[in-house]
Coordinates of C-alpha atoms and ligand atoms in Angstrom, one line a residue:
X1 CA -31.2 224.4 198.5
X2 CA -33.1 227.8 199.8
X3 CA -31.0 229.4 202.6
X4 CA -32.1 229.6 206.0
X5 CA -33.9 232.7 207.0
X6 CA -31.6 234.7 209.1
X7 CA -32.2 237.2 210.9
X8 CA -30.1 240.7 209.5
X9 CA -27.1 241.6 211.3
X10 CA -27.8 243.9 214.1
X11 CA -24.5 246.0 214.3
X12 CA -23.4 247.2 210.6
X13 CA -19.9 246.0 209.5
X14 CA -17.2 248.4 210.1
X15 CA -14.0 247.4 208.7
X16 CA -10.3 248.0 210.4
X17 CA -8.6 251.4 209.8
X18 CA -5.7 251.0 207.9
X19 CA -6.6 248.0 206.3
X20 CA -6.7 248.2 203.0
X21 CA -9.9 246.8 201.3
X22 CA -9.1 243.7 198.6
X23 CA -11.3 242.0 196.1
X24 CA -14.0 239.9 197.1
X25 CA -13.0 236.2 196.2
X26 CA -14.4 235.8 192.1
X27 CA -15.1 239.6 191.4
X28 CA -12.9 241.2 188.7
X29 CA -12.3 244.9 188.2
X30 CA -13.2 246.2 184.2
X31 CA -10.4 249.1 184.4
X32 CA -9.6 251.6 181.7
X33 CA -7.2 249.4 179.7
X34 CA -9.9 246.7 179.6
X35 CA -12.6 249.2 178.1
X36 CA -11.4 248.7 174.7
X37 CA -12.1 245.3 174.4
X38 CA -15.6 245.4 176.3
X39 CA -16.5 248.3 173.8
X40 CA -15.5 246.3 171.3
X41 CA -17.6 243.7 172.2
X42 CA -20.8 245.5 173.2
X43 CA -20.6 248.0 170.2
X44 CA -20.8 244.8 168.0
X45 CA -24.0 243.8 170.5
X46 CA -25.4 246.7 169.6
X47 CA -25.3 247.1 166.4
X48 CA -26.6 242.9 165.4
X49 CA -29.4 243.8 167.8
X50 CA -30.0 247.1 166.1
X51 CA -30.2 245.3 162.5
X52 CA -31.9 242.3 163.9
X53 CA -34.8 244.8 165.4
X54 CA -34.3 244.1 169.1
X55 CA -35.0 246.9 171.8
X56 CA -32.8 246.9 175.2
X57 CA -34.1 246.4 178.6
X58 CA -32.4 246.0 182.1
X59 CA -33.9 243.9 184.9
X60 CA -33.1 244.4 187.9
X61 CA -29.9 242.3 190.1
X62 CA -32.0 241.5 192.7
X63 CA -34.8 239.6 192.1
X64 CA -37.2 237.0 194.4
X65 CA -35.4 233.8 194.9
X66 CA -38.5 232.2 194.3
X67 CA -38.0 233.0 191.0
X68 CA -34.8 231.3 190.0
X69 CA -35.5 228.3 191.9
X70 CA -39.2 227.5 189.9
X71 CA -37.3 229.1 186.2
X72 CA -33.9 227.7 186.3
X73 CA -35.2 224.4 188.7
X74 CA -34.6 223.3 191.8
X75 CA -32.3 220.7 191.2
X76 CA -29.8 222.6 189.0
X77 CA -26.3 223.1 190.3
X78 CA -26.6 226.6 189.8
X79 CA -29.6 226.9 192.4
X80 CA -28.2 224.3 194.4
X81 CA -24.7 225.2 195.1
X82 CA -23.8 228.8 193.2
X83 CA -26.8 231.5 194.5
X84 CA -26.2 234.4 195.9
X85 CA -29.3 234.3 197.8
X86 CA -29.9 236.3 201.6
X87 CA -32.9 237.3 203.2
X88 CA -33.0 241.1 203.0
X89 CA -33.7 243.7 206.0
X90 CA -37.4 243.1 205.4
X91 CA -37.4 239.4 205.8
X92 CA -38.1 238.5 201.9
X93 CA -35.6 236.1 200.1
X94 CA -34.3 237.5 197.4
X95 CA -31.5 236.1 195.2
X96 CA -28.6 238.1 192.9
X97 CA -29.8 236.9 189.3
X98 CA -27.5 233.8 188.4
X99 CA -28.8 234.2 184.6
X100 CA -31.1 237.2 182.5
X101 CA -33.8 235.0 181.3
X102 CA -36.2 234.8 184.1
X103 CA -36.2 238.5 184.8
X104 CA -36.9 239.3 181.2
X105 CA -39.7 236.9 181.2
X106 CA -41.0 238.2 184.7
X107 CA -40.7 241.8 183.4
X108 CA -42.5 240.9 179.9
X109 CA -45.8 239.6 182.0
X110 CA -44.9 242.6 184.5
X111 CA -45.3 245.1 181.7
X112 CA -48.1 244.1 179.9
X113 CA -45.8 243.1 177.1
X114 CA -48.0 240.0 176.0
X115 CA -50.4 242.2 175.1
X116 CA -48.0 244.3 172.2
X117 CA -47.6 243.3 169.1
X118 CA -45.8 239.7 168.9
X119 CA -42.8 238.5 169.1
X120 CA -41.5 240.9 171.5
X121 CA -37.5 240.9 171.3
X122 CA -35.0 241.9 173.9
X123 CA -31.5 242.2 174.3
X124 CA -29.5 243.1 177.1
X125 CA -25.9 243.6 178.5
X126 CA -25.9 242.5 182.1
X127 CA -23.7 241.5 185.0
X128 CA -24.6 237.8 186.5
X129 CA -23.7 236.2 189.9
X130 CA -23.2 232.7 190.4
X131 CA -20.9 231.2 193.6
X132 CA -19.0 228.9 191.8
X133 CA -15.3 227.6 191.7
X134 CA -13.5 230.9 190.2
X135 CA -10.8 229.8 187.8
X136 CA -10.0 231.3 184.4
X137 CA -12.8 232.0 182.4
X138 CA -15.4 231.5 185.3
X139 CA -16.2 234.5 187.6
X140 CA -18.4 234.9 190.5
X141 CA -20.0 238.4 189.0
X142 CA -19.8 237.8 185.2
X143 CA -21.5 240.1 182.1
X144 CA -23.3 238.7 179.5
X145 CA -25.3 239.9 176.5
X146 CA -28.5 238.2 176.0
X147 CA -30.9 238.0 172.9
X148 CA -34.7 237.0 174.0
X149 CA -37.6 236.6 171.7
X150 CA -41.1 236.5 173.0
X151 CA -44.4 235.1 171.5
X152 CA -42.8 233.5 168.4
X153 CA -42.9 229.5 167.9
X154 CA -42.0 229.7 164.3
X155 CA -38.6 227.0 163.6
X156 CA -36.8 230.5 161.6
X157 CA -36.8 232.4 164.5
X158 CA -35.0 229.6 166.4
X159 CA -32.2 230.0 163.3
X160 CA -32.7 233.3 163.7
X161 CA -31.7 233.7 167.6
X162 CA -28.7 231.1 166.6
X163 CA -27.5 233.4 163.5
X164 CA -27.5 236.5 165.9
X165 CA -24.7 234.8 168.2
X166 CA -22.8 233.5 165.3
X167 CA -23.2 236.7 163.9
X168 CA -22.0 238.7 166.4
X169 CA -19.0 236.1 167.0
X170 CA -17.8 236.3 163.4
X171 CA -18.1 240.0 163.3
X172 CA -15.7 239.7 165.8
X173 CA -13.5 237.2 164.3
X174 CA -13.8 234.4 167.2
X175 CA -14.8 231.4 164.3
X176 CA -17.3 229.5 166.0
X177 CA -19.6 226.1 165.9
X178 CA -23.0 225.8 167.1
X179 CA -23.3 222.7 169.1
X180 CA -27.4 221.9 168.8
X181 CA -29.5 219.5 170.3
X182 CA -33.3 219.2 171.0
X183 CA -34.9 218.4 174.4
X184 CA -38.2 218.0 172.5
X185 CA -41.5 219.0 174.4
X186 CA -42.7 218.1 177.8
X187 CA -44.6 214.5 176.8
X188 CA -40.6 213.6 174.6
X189 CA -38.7 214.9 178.1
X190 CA -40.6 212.1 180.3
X191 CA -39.9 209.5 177.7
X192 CA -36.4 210.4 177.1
X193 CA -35.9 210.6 181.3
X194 CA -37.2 207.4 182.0
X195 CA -35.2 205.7 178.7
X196 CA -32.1 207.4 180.3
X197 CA -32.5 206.3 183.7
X198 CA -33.2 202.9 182.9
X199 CA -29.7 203.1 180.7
X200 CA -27.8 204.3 183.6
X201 CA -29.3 202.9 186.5
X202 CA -27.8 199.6 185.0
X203 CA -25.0 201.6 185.4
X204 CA -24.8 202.7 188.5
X205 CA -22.0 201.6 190.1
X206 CA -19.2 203.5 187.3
X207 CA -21.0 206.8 188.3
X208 CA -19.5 209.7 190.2
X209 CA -20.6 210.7 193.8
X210 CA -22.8 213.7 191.9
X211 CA -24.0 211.8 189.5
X212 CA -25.6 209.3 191.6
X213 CA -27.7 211.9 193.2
X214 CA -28.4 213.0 189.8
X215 CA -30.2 209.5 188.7
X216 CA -32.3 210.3 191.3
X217 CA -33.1 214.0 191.1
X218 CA -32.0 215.3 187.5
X219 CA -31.1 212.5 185.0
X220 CA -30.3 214.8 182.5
X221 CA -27.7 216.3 184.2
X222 CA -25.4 213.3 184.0
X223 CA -24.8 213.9 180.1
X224 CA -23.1 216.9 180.5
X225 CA -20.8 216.0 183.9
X226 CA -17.1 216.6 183.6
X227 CA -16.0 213.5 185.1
X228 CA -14.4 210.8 182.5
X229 CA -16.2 207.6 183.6
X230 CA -19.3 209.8 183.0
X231 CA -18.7 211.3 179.9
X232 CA -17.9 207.9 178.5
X233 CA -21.0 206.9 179.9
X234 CA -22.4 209.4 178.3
X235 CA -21.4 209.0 175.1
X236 CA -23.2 205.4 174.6
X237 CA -26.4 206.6 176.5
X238 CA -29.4 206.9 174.3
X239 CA -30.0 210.0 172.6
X240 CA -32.8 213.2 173.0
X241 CA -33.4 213.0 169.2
X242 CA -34.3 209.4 169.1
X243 CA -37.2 210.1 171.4
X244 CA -38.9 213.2 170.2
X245 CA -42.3 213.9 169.8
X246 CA -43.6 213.6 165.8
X247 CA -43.9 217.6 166.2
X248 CA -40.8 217.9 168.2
X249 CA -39.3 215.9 165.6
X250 CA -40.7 217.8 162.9
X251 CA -39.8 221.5 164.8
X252 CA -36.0 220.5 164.7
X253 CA -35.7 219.3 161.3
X254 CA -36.9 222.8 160.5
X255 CA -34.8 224.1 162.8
X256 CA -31.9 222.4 160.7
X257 CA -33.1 222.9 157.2
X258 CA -32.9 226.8 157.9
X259 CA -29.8 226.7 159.8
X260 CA -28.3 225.3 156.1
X261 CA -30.5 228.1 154.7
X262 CA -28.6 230.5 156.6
X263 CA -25.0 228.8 156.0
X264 CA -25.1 228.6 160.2
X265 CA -22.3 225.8 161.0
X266 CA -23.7 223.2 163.0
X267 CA -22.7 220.1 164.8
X268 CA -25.4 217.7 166.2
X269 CA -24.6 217.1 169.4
X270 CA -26.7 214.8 171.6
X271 CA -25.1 215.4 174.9
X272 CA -26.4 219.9 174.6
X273 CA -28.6 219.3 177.7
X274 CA -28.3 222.4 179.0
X275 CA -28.1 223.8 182.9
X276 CA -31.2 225.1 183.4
X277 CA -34.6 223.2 183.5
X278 CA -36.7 226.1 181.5
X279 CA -35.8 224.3 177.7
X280 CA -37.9 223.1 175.5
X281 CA -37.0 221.8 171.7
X282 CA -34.1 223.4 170.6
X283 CA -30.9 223.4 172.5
X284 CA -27.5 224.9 171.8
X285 CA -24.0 226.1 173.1
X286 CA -21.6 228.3 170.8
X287 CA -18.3 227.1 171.2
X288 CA -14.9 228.1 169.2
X289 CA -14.1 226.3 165.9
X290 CA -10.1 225.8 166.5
X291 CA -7.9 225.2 169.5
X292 CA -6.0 227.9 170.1
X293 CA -5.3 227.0 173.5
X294 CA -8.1 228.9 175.5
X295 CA -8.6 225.9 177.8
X296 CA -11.3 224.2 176.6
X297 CA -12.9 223.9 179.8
X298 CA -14.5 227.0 179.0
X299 CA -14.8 226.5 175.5
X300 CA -18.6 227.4 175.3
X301 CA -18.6 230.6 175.2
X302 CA -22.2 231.2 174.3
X303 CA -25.3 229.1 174.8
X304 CA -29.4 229.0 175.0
X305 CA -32.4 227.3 173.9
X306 CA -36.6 227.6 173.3
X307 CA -38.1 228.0 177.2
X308 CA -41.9 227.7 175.5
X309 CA -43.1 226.5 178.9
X310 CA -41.6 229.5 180.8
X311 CA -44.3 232.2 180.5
X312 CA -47.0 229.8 181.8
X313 CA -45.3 229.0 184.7
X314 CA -44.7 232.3 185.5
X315 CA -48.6 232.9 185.5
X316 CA -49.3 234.1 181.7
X317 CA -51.0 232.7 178.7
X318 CA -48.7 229.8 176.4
X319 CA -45.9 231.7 175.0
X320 CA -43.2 230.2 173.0
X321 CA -39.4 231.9 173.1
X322 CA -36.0 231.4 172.6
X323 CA -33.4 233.1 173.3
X324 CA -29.6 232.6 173.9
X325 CA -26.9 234.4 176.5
X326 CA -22.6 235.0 175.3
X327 CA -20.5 235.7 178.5
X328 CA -18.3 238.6 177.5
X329 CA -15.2 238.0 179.8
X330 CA -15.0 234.4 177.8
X331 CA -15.5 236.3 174.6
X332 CA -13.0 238.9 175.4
X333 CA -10.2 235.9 176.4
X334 CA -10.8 234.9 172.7
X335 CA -10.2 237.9 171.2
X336 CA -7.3 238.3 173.5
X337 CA -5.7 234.8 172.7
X338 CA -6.5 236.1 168.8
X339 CA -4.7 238.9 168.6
X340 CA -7.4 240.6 167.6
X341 CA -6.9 244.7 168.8
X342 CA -9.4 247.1 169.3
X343 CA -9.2 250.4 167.4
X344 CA -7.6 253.1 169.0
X345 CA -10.0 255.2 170.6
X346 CA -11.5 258.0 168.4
X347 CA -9.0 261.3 169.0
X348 CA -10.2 265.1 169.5
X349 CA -10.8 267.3 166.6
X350 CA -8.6 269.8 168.5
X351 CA -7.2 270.2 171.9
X352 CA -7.1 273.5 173.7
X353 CA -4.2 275.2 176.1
X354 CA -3.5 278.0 178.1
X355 CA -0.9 280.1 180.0
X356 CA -2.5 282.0 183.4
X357 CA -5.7 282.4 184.8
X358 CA -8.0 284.6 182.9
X359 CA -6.7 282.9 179.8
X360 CA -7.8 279.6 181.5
X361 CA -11.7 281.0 181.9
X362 CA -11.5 282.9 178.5
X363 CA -10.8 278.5 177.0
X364 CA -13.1 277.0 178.8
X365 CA -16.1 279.5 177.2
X366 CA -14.0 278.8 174.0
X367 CA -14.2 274.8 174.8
X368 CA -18.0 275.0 175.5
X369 CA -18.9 276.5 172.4
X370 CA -16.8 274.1 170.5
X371 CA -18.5 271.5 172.2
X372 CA -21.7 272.8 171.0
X373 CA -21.0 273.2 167.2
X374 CA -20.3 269.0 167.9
X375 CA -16.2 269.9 167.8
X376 CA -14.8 267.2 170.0
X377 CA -12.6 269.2 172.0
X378 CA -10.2 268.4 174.7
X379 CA -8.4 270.6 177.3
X380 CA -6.6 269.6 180.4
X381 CA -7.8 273.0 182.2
X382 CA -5.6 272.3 185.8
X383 CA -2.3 272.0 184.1
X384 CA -0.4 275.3 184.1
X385 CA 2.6 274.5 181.8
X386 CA 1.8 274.6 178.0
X387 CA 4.7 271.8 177.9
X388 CA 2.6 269.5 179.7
X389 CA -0.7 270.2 177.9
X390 CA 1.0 269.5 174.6
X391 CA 2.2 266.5 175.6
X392 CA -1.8 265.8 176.9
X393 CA -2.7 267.1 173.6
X394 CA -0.1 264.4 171.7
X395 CA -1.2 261.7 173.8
X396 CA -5.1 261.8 172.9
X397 CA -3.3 262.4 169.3
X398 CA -5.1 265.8 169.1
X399 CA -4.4 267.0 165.4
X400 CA -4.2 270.6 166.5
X401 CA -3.7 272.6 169.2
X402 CA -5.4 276.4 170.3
X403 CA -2.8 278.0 172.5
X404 CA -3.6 281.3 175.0
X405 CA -0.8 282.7 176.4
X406 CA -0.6 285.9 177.5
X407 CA 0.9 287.7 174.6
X408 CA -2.3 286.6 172.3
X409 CA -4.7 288.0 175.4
X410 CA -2.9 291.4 175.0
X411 CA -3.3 290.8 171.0
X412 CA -6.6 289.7 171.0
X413 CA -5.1 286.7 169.2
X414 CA -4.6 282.8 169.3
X415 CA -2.1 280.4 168.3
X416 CA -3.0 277.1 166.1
X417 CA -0.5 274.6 166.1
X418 CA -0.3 271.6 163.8
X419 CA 0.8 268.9 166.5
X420 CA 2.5 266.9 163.7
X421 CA 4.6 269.4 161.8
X422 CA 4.4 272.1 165.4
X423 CA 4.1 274.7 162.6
X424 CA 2.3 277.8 164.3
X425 CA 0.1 280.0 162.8
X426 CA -1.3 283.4 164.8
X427 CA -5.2 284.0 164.2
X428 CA -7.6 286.4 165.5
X429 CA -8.9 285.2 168.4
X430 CA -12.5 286.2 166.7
X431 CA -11.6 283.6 163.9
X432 CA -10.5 280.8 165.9
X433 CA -14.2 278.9 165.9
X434 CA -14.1 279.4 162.3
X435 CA -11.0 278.2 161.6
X436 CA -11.1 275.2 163.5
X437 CA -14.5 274.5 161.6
X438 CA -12.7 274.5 158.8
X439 CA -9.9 272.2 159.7
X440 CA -12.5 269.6 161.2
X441 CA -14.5 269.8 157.9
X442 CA -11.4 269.2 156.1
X443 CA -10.2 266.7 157.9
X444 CA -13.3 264.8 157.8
X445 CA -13.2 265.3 153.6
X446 CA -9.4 263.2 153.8
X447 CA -10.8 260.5 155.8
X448 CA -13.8 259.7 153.4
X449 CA -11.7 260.2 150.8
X450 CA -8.9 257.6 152.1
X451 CA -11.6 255.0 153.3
X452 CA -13.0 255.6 149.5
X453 CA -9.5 254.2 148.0
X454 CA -10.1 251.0 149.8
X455 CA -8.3 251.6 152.7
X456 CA -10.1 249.1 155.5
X457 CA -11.0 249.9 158.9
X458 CA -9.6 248.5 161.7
X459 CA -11.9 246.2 163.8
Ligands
LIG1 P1 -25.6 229.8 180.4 O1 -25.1 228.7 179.5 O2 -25.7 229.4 181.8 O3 -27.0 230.3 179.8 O4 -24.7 231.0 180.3 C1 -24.4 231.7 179.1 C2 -22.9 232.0 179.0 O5 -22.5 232.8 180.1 C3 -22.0 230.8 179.0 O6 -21.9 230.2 177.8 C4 -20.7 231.5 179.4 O7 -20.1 232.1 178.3 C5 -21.2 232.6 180.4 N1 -21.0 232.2 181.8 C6 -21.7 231.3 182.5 N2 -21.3 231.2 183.8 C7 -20.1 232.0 183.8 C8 -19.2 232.2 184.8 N3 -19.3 231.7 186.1 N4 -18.1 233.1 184.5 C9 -18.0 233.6 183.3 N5 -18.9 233.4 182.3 C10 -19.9 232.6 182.5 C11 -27.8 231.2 180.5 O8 -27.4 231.9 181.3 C12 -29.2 231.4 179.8 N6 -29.9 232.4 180.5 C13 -29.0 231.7 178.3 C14 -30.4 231.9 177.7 C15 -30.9 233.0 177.3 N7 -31.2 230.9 177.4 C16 -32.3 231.4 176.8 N8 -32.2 232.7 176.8

């Protein structure tokens, strides 16, 4: 339902002194000890979407409301109940994308993009807004990473945008299943609708409150409500598959065959509808392979589909694409309820410390030529005991330390100090680059030379 036009506020907000500001009801806070995890995640993103040949973008948050409600469809729950949609200053309607697909789409015809070479594939990492119940695993402002490919019909690519999720899942050591369906083309939908309708209109009376309005509005819906007389409903209610199109039929076999091709595991699974009104032929949800007690509520942690209708509507020429979305807070819980660690975070080739002020400016010229010769150096320059910058340097796990006191500024000297032994050595402070060169270089030479003997990386 579109909101009413209001008018904008006419005084701005201003919130009591003294009180302090809380979280907005569904919003989370990604603070440093989260960071791991998320890099973890999005590194692996970025390197399947490197391999897979896929180039970045970022739509905008705001985009027309319009927009959502003719992509995703009017009578979806997640443009009837969960938009964050306001009329701005200006007047317009403009909603807080709920999803990444129709701005990508919007911003392919936008740019011209139909007119590049074809298919044209995008990936992003993206925060999403959608007013629903917040519980565990389900956010009001929630990130995803999203794989789109543009201007390709061919059945591969379909396996291709499914082996990408499972990819990066696996990489990640969440075992998954790819639930997969087909909602066939526009001529098998109506069919299928009007078969489905029939089978639960009989049926009426067993249906929740929701679902009733669904017969009427959104039949399709109904398959994938959480309520038990519907599910069970459900289950008996003729299938998508067993009203496709000859070509639709014939797309998804494909689909299949390469899906074995790719050692992809699948489960057919008639009841992959989907949310959102843009599909078209294949359907699918990614959800974990075990129960490791991750409620399974939010056991999809991934899902997509073909939207070949979706460039058309949006004003362009017939375009098929596919693509698929993985919410990263649900991936993250897996990886949590796993075990699974991320690395520790890469340490400083050397850290640098210093007794008094002109030893303090005569470091940080030291630190930015370091920095230029690509020496990752760290320094924590406002600290004025060398006690507490070597515990600094032993908590970033710094393998050396360069200490200026004053002595070595009347020397013209520096101190290098192995942080694990705390042997000291006394250098000229016209070697020191040099020598730390050295120790990097060598250093580096170990490392290979360990990770050579078979040694394997952490995740
Ligand atoms: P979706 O199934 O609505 O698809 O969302 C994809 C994933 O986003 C879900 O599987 C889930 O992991 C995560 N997600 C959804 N809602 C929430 C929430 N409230 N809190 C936390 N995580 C959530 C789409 O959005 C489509 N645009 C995917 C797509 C791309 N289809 C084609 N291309």
């Amino acid at each position: 339902m579109l909101p009413k036009k209001t008018p904008p506020p006419e005084e701005p907000f201003v919130p009591k002194k003294g009180k302090t500001p809380m979280l907005v009801r569904g919003m989370k806070d990604i603070l440093p000890v989260d960071w791991p995890w998320w890099n973890l995640v999005i590194d692996r993103v970025i390197s399947v979407a490197r391999d897979f040949g896929f180039e970045r973008v970022e739509t905008p948050i705001l985009e027309e409301n319009a927009m959502f409600v003719r992509s995703v469809g009017k009578d979806t729950d997640i443009v009837e109940k969960e938009m964050f949609a306001f009329t701005d200053r200006g007047g317009d309607l403009v909603a807080m994308r709920p999803e990444g697909t129709a701005g990508v789409v919007r911003a392919y015809l936008e740019h011209g993009m139909l007119a590049m070479p074809q298919p044209v594939k995008l990936f992003y990492i993206s925060s999403m807004f959608r007013y629903d119940r917040p519980q565990s695993g389900r956010y009001r402002q929630f990130w995803q990473f999203g794989f789109e490919v543009l201007g390709d019909g061919h059945p591969v690519v379909d396996a291709e945008i499914i082996a990408i999720g499972a990819t990066i899942y696996q990489e990640l050591g969440i075992p998954v299943r790819v639930q997969v369906n087909s909602v066939g083309d526009a001529a098998s939908r109506t069919a299928y609708v009007k078969v489905l309708t029939d089978y639960f209109k009989t049926r009426k009376n067993r249906l929740c409150e929701d679902c009733k309005k669904r017969l009427v509005k959104n039949p399709l819906r109904i398959l994938d409500c959480k309520e038990q007389d519907c599910q069970l409903l459900a289950q008996d209610a003729p299938q998508f598959v067993d009203h496709l199109s000859e070509a639709a039929k014939d797309h998804f076999v494909k689909v299949l065959e390469h899906l074995d091709d790719m050692d992809v595991p699948y489960d057919l699974n008639p009841r992959i509808v989907r949310g959102l009104d843009y599909y078209t032929h294949t359907a699918f949800e990614y959800t974990v392979a075990d129960d490791i007690g991750v409620e399974k509520q939010q056991s999809a942690i991934g899902g997509g589909g073909r939207y070949d209708g979706l460039v058309e509507l949006f004003g362009g020429r017939p375009t098929p694409a596919i693509g698929f979305a993985g919410g990263i807070e649900r991936t993250i819980m897996q990886l949590k309820a796993r075990g699974i660690q991320p690395s520790a975070p890469g340490r400083p080739d050397v850290f640098l410390a210093q007794l008094g002020d002109t030893a303090r400016r005569k470091s940080l010229k030291l630190f930015r030529e370091l920095r230029k010769l690509n020496i990752r150096a760290a320094a924590t320059f406002s600290k004025t005991s060398i006690k507490a910058q070597l515990e600094a340097a032993n908590r970033l796990r710094a393998p050396f330390t360069l200490i200026l006191g004053q002595k070595e500024l009347v020397d013209g000297t520096i101190l290098i100090r192995d942080m694990e032994s705390g042997i000291q050595e006394i250098v000229d402070f016209g070697k020191a680059v040099g020598e730390v060169q050295k120790r990097v270089l060598k250093a580096a030479n170990d490392a290979q030379l360990t990770n050579g003997n078979g040694s394997m990386p952490t995740v």
